[in-house]
PDB file of C-alpha atoms in Angstrom:
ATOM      1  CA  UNK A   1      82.189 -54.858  78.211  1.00 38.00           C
ATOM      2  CA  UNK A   2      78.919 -55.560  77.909  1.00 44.00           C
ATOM      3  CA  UNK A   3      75.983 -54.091  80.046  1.00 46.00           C
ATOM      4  CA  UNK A   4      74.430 -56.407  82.038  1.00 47.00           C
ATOM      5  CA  UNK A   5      76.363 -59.329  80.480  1.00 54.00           C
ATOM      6  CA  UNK A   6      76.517 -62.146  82.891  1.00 80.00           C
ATOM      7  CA  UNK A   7      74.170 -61.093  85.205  1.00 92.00           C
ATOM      8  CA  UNK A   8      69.954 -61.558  85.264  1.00 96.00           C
ATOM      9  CA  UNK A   9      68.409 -58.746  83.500  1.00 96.00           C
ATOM     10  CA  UNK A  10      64.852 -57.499  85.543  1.00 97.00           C
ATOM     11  CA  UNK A  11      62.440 -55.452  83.634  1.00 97.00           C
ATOM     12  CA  UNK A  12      59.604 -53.423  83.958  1.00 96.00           C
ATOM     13  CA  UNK A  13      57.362 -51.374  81.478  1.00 94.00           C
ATOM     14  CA  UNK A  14      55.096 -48.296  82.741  1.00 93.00           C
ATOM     15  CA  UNK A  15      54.555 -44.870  83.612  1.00 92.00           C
ATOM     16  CA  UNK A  16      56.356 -43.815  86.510  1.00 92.00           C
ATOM     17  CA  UNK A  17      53.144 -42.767  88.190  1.00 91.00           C
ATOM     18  CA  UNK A  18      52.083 -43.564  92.071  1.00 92.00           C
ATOM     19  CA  UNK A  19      49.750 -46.462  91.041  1.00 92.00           C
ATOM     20  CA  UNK A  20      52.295 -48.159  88.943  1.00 92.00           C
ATOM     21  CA  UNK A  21      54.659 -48.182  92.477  1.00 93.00           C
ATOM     22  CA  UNK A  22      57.906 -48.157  90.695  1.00 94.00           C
ATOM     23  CA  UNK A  23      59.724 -47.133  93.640  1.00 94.00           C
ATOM     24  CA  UNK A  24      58.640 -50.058  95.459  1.00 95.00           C
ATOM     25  CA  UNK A  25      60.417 -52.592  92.783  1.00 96.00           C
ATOM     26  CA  UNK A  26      63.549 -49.896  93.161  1.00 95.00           C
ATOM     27  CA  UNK A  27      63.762 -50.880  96.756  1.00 93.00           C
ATOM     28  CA  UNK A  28      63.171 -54.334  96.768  1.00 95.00           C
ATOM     29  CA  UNK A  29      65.858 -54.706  94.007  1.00 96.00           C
ATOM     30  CA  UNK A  30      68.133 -52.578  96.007  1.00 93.00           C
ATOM     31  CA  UNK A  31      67.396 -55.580  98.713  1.00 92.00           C
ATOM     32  CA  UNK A  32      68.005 -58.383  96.342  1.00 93.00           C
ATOM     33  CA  UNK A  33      72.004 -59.255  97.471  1.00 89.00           C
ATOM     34  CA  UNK A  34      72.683 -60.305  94.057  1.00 93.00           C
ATOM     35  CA  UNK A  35      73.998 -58.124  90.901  1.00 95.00           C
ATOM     36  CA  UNK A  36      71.011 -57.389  88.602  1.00 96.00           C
ATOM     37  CA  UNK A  37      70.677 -55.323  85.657  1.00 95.00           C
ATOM     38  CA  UNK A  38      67.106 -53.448  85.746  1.00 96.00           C
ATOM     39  CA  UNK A  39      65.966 -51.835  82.638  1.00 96.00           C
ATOM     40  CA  UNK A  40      62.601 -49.684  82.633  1.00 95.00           C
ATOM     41  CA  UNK A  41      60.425 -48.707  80.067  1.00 95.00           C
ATOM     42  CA  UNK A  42      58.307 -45.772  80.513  1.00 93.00           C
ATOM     43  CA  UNK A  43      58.879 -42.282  82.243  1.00 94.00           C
ATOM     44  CA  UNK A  44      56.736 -40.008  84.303  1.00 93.00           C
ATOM     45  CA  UNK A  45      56.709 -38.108  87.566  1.00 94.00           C
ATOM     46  CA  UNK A  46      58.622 -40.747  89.958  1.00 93.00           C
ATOM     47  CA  UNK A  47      61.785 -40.518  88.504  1.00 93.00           C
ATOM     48  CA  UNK A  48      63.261 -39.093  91.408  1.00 92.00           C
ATOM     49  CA  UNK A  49      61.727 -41.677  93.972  1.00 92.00           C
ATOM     50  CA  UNK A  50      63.228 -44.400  91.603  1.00 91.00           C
ATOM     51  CA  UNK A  51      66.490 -42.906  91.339  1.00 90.00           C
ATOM     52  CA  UNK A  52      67.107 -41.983  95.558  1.00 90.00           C
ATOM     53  CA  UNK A  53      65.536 -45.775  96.220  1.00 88.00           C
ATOM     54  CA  UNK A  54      69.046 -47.120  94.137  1.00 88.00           C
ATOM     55  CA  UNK A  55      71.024 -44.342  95.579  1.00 84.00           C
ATOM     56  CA  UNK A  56      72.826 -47.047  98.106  1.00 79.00           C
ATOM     57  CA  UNK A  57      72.273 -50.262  95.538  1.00 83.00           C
ATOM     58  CA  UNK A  58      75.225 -51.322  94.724  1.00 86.00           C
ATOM     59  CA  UNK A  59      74.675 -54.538  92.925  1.00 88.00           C
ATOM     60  CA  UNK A  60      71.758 -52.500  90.920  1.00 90.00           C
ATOM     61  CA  UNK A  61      72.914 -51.771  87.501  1.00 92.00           C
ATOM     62  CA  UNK A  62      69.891 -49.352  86.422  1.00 91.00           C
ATOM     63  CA  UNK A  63      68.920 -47.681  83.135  1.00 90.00           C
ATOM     64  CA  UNK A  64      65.351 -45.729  82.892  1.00 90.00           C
ATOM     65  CA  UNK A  65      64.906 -45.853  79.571  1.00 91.00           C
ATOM     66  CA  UNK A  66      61.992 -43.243  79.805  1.00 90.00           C
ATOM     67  CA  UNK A  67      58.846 -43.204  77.534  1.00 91.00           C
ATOM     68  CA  UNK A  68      59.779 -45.113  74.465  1.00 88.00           C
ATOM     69  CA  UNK A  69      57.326 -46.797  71.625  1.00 89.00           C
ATOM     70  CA  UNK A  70      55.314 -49.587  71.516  1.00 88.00           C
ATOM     71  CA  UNK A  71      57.533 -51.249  68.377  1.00 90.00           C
ATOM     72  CA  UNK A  72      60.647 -50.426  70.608  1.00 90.00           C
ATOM     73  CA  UNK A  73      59.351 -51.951  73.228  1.00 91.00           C
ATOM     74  CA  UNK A  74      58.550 -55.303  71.432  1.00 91.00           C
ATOM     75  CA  UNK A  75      61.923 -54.973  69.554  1.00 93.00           C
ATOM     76  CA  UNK A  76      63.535 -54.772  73.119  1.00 93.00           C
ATOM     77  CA  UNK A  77      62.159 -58.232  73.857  1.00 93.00           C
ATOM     78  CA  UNK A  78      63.088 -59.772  71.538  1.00 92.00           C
ATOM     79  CA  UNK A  79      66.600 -58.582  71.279  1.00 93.00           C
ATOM     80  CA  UNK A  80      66.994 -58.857  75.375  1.00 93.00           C
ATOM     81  CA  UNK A  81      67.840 -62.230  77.043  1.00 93.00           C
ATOM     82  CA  UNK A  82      65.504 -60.922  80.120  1.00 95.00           C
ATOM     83  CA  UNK A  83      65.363 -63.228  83.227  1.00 95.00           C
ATOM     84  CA  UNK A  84      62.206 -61.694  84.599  1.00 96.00           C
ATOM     85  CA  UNK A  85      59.137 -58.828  83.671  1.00 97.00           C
ATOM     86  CA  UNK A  86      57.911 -57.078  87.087  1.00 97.00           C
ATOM     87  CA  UNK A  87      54.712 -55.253  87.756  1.00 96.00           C
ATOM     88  CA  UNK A  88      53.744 -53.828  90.952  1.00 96.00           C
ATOM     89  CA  UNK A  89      50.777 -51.737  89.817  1.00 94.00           C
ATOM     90  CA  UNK A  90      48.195 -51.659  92.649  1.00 91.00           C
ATOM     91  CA  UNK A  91      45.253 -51.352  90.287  1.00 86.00           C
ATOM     92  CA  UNK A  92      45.185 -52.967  86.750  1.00 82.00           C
ATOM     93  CA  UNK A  93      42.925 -54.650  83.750  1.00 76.00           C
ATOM     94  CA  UNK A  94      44.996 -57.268  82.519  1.00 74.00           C
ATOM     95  CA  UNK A  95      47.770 -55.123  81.794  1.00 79.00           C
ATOM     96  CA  UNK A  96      49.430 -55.392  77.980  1.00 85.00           C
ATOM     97  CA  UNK A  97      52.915 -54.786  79.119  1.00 89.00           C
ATOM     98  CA  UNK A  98      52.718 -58.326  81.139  1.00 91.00           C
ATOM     99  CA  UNK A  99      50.652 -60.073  77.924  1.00 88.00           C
ATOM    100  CA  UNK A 100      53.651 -58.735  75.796  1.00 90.00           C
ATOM    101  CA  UNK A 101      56.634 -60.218  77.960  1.00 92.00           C
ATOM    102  CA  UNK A 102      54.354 -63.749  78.184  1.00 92.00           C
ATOM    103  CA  UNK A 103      54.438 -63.604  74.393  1.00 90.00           C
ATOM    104  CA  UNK A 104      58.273 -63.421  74.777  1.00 92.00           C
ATOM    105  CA  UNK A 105      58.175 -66.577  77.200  1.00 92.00           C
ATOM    106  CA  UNK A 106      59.542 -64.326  80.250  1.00 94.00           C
ATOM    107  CA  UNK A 107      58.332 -65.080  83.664  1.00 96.00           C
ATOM    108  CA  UNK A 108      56.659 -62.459  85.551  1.00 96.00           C
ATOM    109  CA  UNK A 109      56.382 -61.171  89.081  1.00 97.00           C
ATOM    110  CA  UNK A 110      53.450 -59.254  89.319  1.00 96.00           C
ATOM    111  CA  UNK A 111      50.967 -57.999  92.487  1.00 96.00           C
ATOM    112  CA  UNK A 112      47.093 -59.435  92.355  1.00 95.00           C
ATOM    113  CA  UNK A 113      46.138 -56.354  90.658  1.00 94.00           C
ATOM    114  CA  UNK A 114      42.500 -56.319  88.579  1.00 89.00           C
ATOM    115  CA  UNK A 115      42.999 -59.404  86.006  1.00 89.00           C
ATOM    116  CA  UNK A 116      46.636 -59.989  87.146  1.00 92.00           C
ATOM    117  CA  UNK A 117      45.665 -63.038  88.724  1.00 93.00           C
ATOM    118  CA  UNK A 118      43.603 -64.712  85.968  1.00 90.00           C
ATOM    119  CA  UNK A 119      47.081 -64.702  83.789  1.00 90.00           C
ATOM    120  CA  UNK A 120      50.317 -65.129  86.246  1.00 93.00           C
ATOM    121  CA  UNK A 121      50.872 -67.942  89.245  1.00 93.00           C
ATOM    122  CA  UNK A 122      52.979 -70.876  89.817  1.00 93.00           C
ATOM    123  CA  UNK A 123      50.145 -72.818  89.042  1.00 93.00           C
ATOM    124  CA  UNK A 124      50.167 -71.121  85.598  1.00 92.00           C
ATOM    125  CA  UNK A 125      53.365 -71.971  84.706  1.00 92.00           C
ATOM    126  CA  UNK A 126      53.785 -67.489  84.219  1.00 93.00           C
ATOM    127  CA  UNK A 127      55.454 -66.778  87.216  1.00 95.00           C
ATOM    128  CA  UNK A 128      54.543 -65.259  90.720  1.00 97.00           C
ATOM    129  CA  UNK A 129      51.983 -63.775  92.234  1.00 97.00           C
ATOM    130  CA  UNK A 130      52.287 -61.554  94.718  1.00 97.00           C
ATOM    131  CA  UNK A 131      49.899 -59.625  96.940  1.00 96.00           C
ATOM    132  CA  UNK A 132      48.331 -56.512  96.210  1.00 95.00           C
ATOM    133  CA  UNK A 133      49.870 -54.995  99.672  1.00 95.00           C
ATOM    134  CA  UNK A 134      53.398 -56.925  99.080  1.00 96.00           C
ATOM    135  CA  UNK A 135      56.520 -55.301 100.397  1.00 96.00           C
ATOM    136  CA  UNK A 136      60.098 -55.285  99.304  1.00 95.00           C
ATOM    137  CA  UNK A 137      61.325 -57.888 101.153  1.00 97.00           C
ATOM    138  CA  UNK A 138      58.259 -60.393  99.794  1.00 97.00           C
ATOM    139  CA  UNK A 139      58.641 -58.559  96.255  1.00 97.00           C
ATOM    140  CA  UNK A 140      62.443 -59.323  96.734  1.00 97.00           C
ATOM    141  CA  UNK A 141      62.182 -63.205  97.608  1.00 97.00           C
ATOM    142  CA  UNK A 142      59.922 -63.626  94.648  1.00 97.00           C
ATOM    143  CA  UNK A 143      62.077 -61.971  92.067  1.00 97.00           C
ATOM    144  CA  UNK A 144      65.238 -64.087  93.963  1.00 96.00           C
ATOM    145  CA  UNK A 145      63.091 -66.836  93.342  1.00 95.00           C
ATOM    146  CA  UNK A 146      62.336 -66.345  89.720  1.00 96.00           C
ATOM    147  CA  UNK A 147      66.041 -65.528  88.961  1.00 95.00           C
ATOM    148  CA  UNK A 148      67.065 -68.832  90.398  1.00 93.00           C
ATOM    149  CA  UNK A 149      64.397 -71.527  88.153  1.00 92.00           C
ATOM    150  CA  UNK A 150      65.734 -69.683  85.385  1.00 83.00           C
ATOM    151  CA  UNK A 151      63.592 -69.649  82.348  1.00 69.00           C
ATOM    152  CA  UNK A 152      63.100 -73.337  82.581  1.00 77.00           C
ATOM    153  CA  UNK A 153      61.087 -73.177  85.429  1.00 84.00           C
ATOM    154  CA  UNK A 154      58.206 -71.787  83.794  1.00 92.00           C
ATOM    155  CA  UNK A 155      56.593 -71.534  80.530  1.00 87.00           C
ATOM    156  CA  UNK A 156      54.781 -68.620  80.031  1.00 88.00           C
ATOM    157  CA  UNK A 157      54.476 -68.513  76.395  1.00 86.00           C
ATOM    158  CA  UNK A 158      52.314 -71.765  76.302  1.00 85.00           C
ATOM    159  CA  UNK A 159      49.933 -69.579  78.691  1.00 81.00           C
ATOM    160  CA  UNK A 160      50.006 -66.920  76.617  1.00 81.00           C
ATOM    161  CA  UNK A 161      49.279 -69.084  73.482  1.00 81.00           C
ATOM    162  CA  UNK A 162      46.384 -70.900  75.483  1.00 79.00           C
ATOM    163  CA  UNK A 163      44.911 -67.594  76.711  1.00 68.00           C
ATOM    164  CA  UNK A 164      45.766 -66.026  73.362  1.00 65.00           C
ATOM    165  CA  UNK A 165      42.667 -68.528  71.746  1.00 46.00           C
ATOM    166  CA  UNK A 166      40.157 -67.403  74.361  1.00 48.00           C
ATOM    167  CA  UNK A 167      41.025 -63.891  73.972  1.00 51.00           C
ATOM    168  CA  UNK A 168      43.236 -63.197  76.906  1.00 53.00           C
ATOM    169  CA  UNK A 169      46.496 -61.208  75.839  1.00 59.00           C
ATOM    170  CA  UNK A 170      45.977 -60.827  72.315  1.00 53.00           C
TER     171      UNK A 170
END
């Protein structure tokens, strides 16, 4: 069989560092109640935090891809039917990785980190925002929420390709 196949694939795409709060998307997927397939880019020195916060996620299908190449990276969107791109950074520019998945017309879950907020919302048409100081349970519900519009609920690549002519993302 397939991995993943049949079930919404979540991704994510940094350094495993403190301020990128990987650990904190590991737990709130652990809390989701529904069988996901997570796939992260990047590697770094929370590896182990990740790991021990899916140690009792069952529904979790997990791979850490660690630190892989910015053509890979592209190549891996546009091979991947991904449901949704999450970024939990607590401090941010306007952060390439979520420009990148726009581009690919994913919807994104991301905190109101730095410039985070100028390019994701509902009102956007990108995806949610969260707060800065969200917690599992509110990171959870909005991936849940994501998952369930499917990717005809939003329409992040015309955002991207709007932003894109002012400079935003490109």
């Amino acid at each position: 069989p397939v991995p993943g196949a049949g079930i919404p694939t979540v991704v994510s795409c940094s350094s495993l560092a403190p301020v990128k709060r990987v650990p904190l998307l590991a737990r709130a997927l652990a809390q989701l109640g529904m069988p996901v397939r997570w796939v992260h880019l990047g590697s770094g020195p929370e590896e182990a935090q990740v790991r021990d916060a899916l140690t009792s996620a069952e529904l979790v299908e997990f791979e850490l891809r660690g630190q892989v190449d910015h053509d890979e990276v592209l190549r891996f969107f546009q091979e991947t039917p991904v449901s949704v791109f999450v970024n939990v950074s607590d401090r941010e520019g306007v952060a390439v990785s979520i420009c990148e998945a726009l581009s690919f017309d994913i919807p994104v879950v991301a905190t109101a980190a730095g410039g985070t907020p100028e390019i994701i919302g509902r009102e956007l048409g990108t995806g949610i925002l969260v707060p800065l100081d969200t917690d599992e349970h509110t990171l959870a519900a909005a991936i849940a929420e994501v998952i369930a519009a499917g990717r005809h609920g939003f329409t992040p690549r015309q955002e991207w390709e709007r932003r894109g002519s002012v400079g935003y993302c490109r």
